Coordinates of C-alpha atoms in Angstrom, one line a residue:
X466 CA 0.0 0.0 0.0
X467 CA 0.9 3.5 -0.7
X468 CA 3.1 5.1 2.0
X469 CA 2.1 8.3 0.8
X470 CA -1.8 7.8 0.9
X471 CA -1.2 6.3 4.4
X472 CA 0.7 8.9 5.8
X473 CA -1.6 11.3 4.3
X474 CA -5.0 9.8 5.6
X475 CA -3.6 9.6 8.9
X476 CA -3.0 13.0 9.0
X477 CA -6.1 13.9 8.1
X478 CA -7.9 11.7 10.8
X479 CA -5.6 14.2 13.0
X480 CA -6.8 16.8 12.0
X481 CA -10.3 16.3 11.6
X482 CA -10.8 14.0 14.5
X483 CA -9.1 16.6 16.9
X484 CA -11.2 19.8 15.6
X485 CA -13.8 18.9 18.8
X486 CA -10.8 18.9 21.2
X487 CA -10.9 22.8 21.3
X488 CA -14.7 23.4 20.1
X489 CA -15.5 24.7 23.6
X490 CA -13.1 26.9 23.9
X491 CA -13.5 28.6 20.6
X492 CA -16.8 29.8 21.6
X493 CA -16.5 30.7 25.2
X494 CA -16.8 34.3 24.9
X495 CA -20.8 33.1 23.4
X496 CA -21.2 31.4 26.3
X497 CA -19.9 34.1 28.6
X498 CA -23.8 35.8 27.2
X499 CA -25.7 32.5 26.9
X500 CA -25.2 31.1 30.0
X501 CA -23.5 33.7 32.2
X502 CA -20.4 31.6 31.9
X503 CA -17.7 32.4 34.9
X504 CA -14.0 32.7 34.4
X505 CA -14.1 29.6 36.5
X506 CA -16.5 28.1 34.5
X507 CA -14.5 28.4 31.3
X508 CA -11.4 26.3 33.0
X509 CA -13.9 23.7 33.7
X510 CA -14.7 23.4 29.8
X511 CA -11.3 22.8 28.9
X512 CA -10.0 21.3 32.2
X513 CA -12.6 18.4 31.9
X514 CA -10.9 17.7 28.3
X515 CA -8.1 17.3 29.9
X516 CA -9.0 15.1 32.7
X517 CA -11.2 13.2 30.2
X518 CA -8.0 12.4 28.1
X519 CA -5.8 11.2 31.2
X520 CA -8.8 8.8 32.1
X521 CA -9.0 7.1 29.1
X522 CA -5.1 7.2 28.0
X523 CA -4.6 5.3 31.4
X524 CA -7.7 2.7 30.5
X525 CA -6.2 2.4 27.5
X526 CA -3.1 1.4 29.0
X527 CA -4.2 -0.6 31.3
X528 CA -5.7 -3.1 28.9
X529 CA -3.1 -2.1 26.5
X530 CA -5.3 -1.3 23.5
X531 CA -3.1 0.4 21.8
X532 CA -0.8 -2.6 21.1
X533 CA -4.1 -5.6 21.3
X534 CA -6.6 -4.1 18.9
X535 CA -6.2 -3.5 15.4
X536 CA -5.2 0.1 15.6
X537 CA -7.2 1.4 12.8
X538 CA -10.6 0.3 14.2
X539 CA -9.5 2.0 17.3
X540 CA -9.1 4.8 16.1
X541 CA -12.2 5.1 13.9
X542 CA -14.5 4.1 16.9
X543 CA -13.0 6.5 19.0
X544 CA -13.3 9.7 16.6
X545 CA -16.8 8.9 16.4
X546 CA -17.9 8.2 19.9
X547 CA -15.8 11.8 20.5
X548 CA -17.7 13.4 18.1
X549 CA -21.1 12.2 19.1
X550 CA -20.2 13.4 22.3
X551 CA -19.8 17.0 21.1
X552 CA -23.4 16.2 18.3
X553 CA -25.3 15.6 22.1
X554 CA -23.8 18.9 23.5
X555 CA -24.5 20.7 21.0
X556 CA -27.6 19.8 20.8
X557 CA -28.9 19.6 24.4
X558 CA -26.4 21.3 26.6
X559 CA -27.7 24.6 28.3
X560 CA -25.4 25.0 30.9
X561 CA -22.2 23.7 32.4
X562 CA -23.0 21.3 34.5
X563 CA -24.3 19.2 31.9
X564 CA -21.6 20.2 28.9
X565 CA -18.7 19.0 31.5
X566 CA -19.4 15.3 31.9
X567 CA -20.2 15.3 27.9
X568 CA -16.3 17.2 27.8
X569 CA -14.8 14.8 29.9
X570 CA -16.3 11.9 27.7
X571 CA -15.0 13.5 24.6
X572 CA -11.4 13.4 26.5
X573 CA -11.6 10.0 27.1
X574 CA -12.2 8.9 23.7
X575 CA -9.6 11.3 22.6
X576 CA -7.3 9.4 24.2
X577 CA -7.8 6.5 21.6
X578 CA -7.2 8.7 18.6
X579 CA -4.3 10.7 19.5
X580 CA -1.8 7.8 20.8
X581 CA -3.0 5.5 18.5
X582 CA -2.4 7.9 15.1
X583 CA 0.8 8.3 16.5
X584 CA 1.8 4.1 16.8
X585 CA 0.4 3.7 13.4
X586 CA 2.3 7.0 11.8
X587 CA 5.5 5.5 12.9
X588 CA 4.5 1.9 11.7
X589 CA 5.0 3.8 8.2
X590 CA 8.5 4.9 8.8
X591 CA 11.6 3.9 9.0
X592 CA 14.1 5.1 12.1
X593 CA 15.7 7.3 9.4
X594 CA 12.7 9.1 8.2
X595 CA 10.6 8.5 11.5
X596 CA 11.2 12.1 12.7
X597 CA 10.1 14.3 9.3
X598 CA 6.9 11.6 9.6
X599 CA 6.0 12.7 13.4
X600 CA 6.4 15.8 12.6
X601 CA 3.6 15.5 9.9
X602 CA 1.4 14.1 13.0
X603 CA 2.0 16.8 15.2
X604 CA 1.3 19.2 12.4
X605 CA -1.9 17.9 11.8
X606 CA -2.5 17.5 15.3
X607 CA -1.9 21.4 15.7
X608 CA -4.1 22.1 12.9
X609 CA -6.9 20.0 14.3
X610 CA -6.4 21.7 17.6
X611 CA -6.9 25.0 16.3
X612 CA -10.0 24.3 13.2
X613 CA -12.7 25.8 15.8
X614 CA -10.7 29.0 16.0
X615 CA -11.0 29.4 11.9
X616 CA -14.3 28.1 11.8
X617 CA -15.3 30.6 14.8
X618 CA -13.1 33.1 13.2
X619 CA -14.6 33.1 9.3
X620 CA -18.0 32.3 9.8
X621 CA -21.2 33.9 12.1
X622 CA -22.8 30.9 13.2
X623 CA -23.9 30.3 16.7
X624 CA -22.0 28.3 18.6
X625 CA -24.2 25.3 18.5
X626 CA -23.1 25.2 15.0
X627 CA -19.5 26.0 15.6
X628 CA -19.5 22.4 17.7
X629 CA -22.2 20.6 14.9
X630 CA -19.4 21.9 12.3
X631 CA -16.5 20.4 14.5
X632 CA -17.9 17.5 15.3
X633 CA -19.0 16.5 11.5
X634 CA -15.2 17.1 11.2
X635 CA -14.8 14.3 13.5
X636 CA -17.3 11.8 11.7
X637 CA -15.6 12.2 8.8
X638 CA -12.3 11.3 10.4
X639 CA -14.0 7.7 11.7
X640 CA -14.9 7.2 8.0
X641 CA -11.3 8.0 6.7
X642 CA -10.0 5.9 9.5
X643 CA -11.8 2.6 9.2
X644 CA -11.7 3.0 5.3
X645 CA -8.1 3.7 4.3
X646 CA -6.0 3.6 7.5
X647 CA -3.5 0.4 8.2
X648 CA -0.7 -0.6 9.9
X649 CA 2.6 -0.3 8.3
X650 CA 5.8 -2.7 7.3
X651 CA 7.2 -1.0 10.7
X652 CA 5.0 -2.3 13.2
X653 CA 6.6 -4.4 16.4
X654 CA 4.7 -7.5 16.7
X655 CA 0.7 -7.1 18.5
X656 CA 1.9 -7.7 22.3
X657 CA 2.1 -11.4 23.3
X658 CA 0.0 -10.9 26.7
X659 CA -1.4 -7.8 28.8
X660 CA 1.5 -5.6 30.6
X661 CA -0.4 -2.1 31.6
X662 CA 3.1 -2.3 34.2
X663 CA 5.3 -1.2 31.3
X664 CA 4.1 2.4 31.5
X665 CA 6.0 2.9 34.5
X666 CA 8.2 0.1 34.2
X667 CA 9.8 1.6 31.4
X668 CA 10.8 4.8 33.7
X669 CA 12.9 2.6 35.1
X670 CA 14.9 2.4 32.2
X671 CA 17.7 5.6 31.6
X672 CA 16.6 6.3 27.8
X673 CA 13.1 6.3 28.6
X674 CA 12.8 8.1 31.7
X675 CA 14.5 11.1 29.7
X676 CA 12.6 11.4 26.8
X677 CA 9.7 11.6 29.0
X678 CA 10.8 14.4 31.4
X679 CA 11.7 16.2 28.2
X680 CA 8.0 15.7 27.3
X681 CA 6.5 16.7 30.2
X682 CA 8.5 20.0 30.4
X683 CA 7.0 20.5 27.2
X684 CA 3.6 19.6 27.9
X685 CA 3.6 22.3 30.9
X686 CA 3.9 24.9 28.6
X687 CA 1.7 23.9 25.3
X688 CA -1.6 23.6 26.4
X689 CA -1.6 26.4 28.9
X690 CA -0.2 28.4 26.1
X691 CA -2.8 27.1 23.6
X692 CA -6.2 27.9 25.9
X693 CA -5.2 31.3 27.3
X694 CA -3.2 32.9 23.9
X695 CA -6.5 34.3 23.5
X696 CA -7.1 35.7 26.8
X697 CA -3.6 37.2 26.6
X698 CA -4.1 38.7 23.1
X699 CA -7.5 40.4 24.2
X700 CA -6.0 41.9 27.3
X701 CA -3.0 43.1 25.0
X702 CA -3.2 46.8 24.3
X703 CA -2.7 46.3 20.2
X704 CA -6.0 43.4 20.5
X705 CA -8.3 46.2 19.0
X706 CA -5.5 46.6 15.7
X707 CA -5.1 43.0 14.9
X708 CA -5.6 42.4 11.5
X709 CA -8.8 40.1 11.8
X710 CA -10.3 38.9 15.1
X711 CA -8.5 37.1 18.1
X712 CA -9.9 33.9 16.7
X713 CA -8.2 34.1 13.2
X714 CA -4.8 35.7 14.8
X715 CA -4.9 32.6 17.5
X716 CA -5.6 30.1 13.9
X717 CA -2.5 31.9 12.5
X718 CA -0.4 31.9 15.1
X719 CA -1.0 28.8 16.9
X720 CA -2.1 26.6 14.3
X721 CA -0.4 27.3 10.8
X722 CA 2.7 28.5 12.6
X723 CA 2.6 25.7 14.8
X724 CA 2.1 23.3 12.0
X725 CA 5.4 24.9 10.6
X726 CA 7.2 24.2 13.7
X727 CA 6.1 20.6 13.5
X728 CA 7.8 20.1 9.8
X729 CA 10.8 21.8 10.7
X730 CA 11.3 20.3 14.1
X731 CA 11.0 16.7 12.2
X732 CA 13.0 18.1 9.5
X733 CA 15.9 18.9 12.2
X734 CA 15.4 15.8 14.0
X735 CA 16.4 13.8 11.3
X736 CA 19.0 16.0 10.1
X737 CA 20.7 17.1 13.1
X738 CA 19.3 14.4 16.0
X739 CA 16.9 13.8 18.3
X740 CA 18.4 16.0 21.5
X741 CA 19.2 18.8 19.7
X742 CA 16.0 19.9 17.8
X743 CA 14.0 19.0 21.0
X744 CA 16.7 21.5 23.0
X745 CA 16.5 24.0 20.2
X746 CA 12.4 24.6 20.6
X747 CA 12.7 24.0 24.3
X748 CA 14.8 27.0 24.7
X749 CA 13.6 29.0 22.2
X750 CA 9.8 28.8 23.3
X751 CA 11.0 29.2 27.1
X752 CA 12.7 32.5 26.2
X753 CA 9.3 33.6 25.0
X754 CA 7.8 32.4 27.9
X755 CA 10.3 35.1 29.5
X756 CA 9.7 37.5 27.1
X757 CA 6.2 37.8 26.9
X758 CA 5.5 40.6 29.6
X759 CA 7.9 42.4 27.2
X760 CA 5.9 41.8 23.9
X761 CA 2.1 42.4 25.8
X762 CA 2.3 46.3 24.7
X763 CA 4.1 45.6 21.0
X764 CA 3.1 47.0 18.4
X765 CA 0.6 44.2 16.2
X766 CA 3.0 43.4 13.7
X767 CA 5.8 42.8 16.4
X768 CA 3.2 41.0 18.4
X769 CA 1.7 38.8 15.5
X770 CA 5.6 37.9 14.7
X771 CA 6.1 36.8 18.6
X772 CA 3.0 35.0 18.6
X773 CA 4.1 33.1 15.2
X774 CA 7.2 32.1 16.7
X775 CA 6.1 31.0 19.6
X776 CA 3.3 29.0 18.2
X777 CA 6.0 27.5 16.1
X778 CA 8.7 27.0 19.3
X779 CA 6.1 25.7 21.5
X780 CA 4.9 22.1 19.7
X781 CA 8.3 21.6 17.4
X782 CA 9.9 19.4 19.9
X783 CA 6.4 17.4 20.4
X784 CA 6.9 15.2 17.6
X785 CA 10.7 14.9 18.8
X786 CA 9.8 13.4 21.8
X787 CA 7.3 10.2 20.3
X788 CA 10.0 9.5 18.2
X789 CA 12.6 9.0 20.7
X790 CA 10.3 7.2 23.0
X791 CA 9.6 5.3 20.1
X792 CA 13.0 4.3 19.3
X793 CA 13.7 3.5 23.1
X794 CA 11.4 1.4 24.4
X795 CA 10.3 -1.6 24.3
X796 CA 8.8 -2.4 20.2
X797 CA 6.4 -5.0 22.0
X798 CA 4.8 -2.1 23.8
X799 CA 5.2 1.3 21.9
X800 CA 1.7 1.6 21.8
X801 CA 1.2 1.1 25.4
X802 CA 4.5 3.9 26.3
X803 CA 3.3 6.4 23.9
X804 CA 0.3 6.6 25.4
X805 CA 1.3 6.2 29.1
X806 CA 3.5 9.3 28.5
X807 CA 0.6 11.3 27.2
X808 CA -1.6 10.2 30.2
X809 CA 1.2 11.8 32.4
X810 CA 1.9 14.7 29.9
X811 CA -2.1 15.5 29.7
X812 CA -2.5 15.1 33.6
X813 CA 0.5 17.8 34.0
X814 CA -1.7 20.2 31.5
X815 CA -4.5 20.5 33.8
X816 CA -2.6 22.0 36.8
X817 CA -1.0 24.5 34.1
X818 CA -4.3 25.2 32.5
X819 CA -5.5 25.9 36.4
X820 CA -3.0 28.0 37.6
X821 CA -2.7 30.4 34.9
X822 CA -5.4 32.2 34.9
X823 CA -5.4 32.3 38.7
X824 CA -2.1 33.7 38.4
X825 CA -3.8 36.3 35.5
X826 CA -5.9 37.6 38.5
X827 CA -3.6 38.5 40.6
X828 CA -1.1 40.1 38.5
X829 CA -2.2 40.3 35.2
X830 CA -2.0 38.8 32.0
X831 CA 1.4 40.8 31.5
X832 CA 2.9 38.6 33.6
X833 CA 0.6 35.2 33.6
X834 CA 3.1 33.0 31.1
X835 CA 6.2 33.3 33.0
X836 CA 4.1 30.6 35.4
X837 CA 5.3 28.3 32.0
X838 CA 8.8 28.9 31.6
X839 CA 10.2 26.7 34.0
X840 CA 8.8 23.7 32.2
X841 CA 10.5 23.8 28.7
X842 CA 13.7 24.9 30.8
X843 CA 13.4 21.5 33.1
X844 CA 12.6 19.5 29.7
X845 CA 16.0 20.8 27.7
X846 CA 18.0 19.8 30.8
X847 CA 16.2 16.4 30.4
X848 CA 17.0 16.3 26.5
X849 CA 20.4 17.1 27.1
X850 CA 21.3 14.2 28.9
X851 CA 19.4 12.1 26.7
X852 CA 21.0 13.2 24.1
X853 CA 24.2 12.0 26.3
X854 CA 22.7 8.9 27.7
X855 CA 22.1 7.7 24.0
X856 CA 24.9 8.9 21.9
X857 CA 27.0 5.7 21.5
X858 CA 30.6 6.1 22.8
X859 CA 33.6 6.5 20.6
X860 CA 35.6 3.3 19.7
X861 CA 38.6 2.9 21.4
X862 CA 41.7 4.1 18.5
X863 CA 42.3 0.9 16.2
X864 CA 38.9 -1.0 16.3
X865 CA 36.5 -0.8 13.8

């Protein structure tokens, strides 16, 4: 089969399946008039994701799904049942207490689509190419994330439509999945017998245990960055210049200049190494972190070029880090590590996602990223000595 197509239709069940992930979000300020939402109310929204996710990536591998079901029907039954979740909220939800149990729901089954597109995009490369081919995942994965904000952005519909329109996204991904998605040449053998001990068994090994730190420094940063870029950008003095509305600037920013990060952080993983184009984007987005009380009163074109950046910085190391997991642990049970380290990475998001705007009360949303910086600073440290821990050592002079 066509590594091309395959590669392709996976990345277009990212994208797609993962427009509903931030459908709430993209029409918070609607619900702010519809049902009186609360600041407090709007964390809920996206915290629930967020909790959702954790609860089914640790179900998941727990009974080691990832690695014991055929990958592709996986993850065509769990774009729809997310979807459907977001159809019935949509359709029925007329307040918070019932739209956060339908959120957490959709979390859970996100959990089956995210992990698993990422086991079956590297069963279609090779070790030399697998890098540039995460990269395409995390693109599309950024794209997805952001699709509400366009679709919020360009259109005026309410935002029961803005979640009908996102979640026929997602139906369409379930199609695509169970209709041209399979697992590649690449793919470790299914797992012999259950071993949900492997996700923290594996921490126990040196190569491992790094390229997970280095994700979770990452992850402290992304999604915080990702659900309050907008709050940040409407507090910003040059909000009322931007070329287009917050939504559109955040789609820009966030989502095609993440997507760009993505290629070129593949790109320079395979070109340069694992370690050093994660270290490169760790840095780079936790100087912004640093930087931002600095940028809140630029000028809008100074402030759309930070904002690019830093949507690129922020997710080109995410793809970095699946493929070195990937290439460290154990082939019986990539499936099953890959999403044990996003159950961790996804649990660490919700005390970020919490904190910041907490932190935005009290001193302003100047100030309310530097609460990030100190992740993508612990993850470099973390990505440097895995870059040591796994660089082989030089032969001894005279042996091959």
């Amino acid at each position: 089969m066509n590594v091309g197509v395959q590669r392709g239709a996976i990345a277009a069940v990212q994208v797609l399946g993962l427009a509903v992930w931030f459908s709430m979000s993209a029409v918070v300020p609607s619900l702010r008039n519809d049902w009186g939402l609360t600041a407090g109310g709007a964390v809920w929204l996206t915290a629930s994701v967020q909790f959702g996710f954790v609860a089914g990536a640790v179900a998941s591998t727990a009974l080691n799904l990832a690695d014991r079901l055929p990958p592709q029907r996986l993850l065509a039954a769990s774009a729809a049942a997310a979807a459907v979740c977001t159809v019935v909220l949509a359709l029925f939800a007329d307040r918070p207490a019932v739209a956060v149990p339908l959120r957490f729901l959709t979390g859970v089954f996100l959990a089956g689509v995210y992990p698993t597109g990422m086991k079956l995009m590297a069963s279609w490369a090779g070790s030399a190419g697998r890098g540039r081919t995460m990269g395409v995942l995390i693109a599309a994965l950024t794209l997805g994330s952001t699709l509400p904000h366009l679709i919020a952005g360009l259109g005026s519909l309410p935002w029961r439509g803005v979640l009908l329109t996102a979640a026929a996204a997602g139906l369409v991904a379930s199609v695509i999945a169970l209709a041209l998605v399979r697992l590649g040449p690449h793919a470790a053998p299914a797992a012999p017998v259950r071993n949900p001990r492997y996700a923290l068994s594996m921490f126990t090994e040196r190569g491992p245990r790094l390229a997970n730190l280095g994700y979770f420094g990452h992850m402290w940063e992304l999604y915080a960055l990702w659900t309050w870029i907008p709050s940040f950008l409407l507090a910003a003095d040059a909000a009322k210049d931007l070329p287009g509305s917050v939504e559109i600037t955040v789609f820009l920013t966030m989502g095609i200049g993440g997507a760009a990060g993505c290629l070129l952080g593949g790109w320079g993983a395979d070109r340069f190494g694992r370690p050093p184009a994660a270290l490169t984007a760790l840095l780079l987005s936790g100087l912004c972190c640093l930087l931002s009380p600095l940028l809140f009163y630029a000028p809008p074109p100074l402030l759309l070029a930070f904002c690019t950046l830093w949507g690129a910085a922020v997710i080109a190391d995410s793809g970095v880090f699946s493929t070195s997991l990937s290439e460290v642990a154990d082939r019986r049970y990539i499936g099953t590590a890959l999403t044990g380290q996003t159950a961790i990475g996804f649990a660490l998001t919700v005390v970020s996602i919490q904190l910041t705007p907490l932190l935005a009360e009290a001193i302003g949303w100047r100030y309310a990223f530097l609460l990030l910086a100190p992740g993508p600073l612990a993850g470099a440290l973390a990505m440097r000595a895995f870059g040591r821990a796994t660089t082989p050592a030089p032969s001894p002079r005279g042996t091959p």
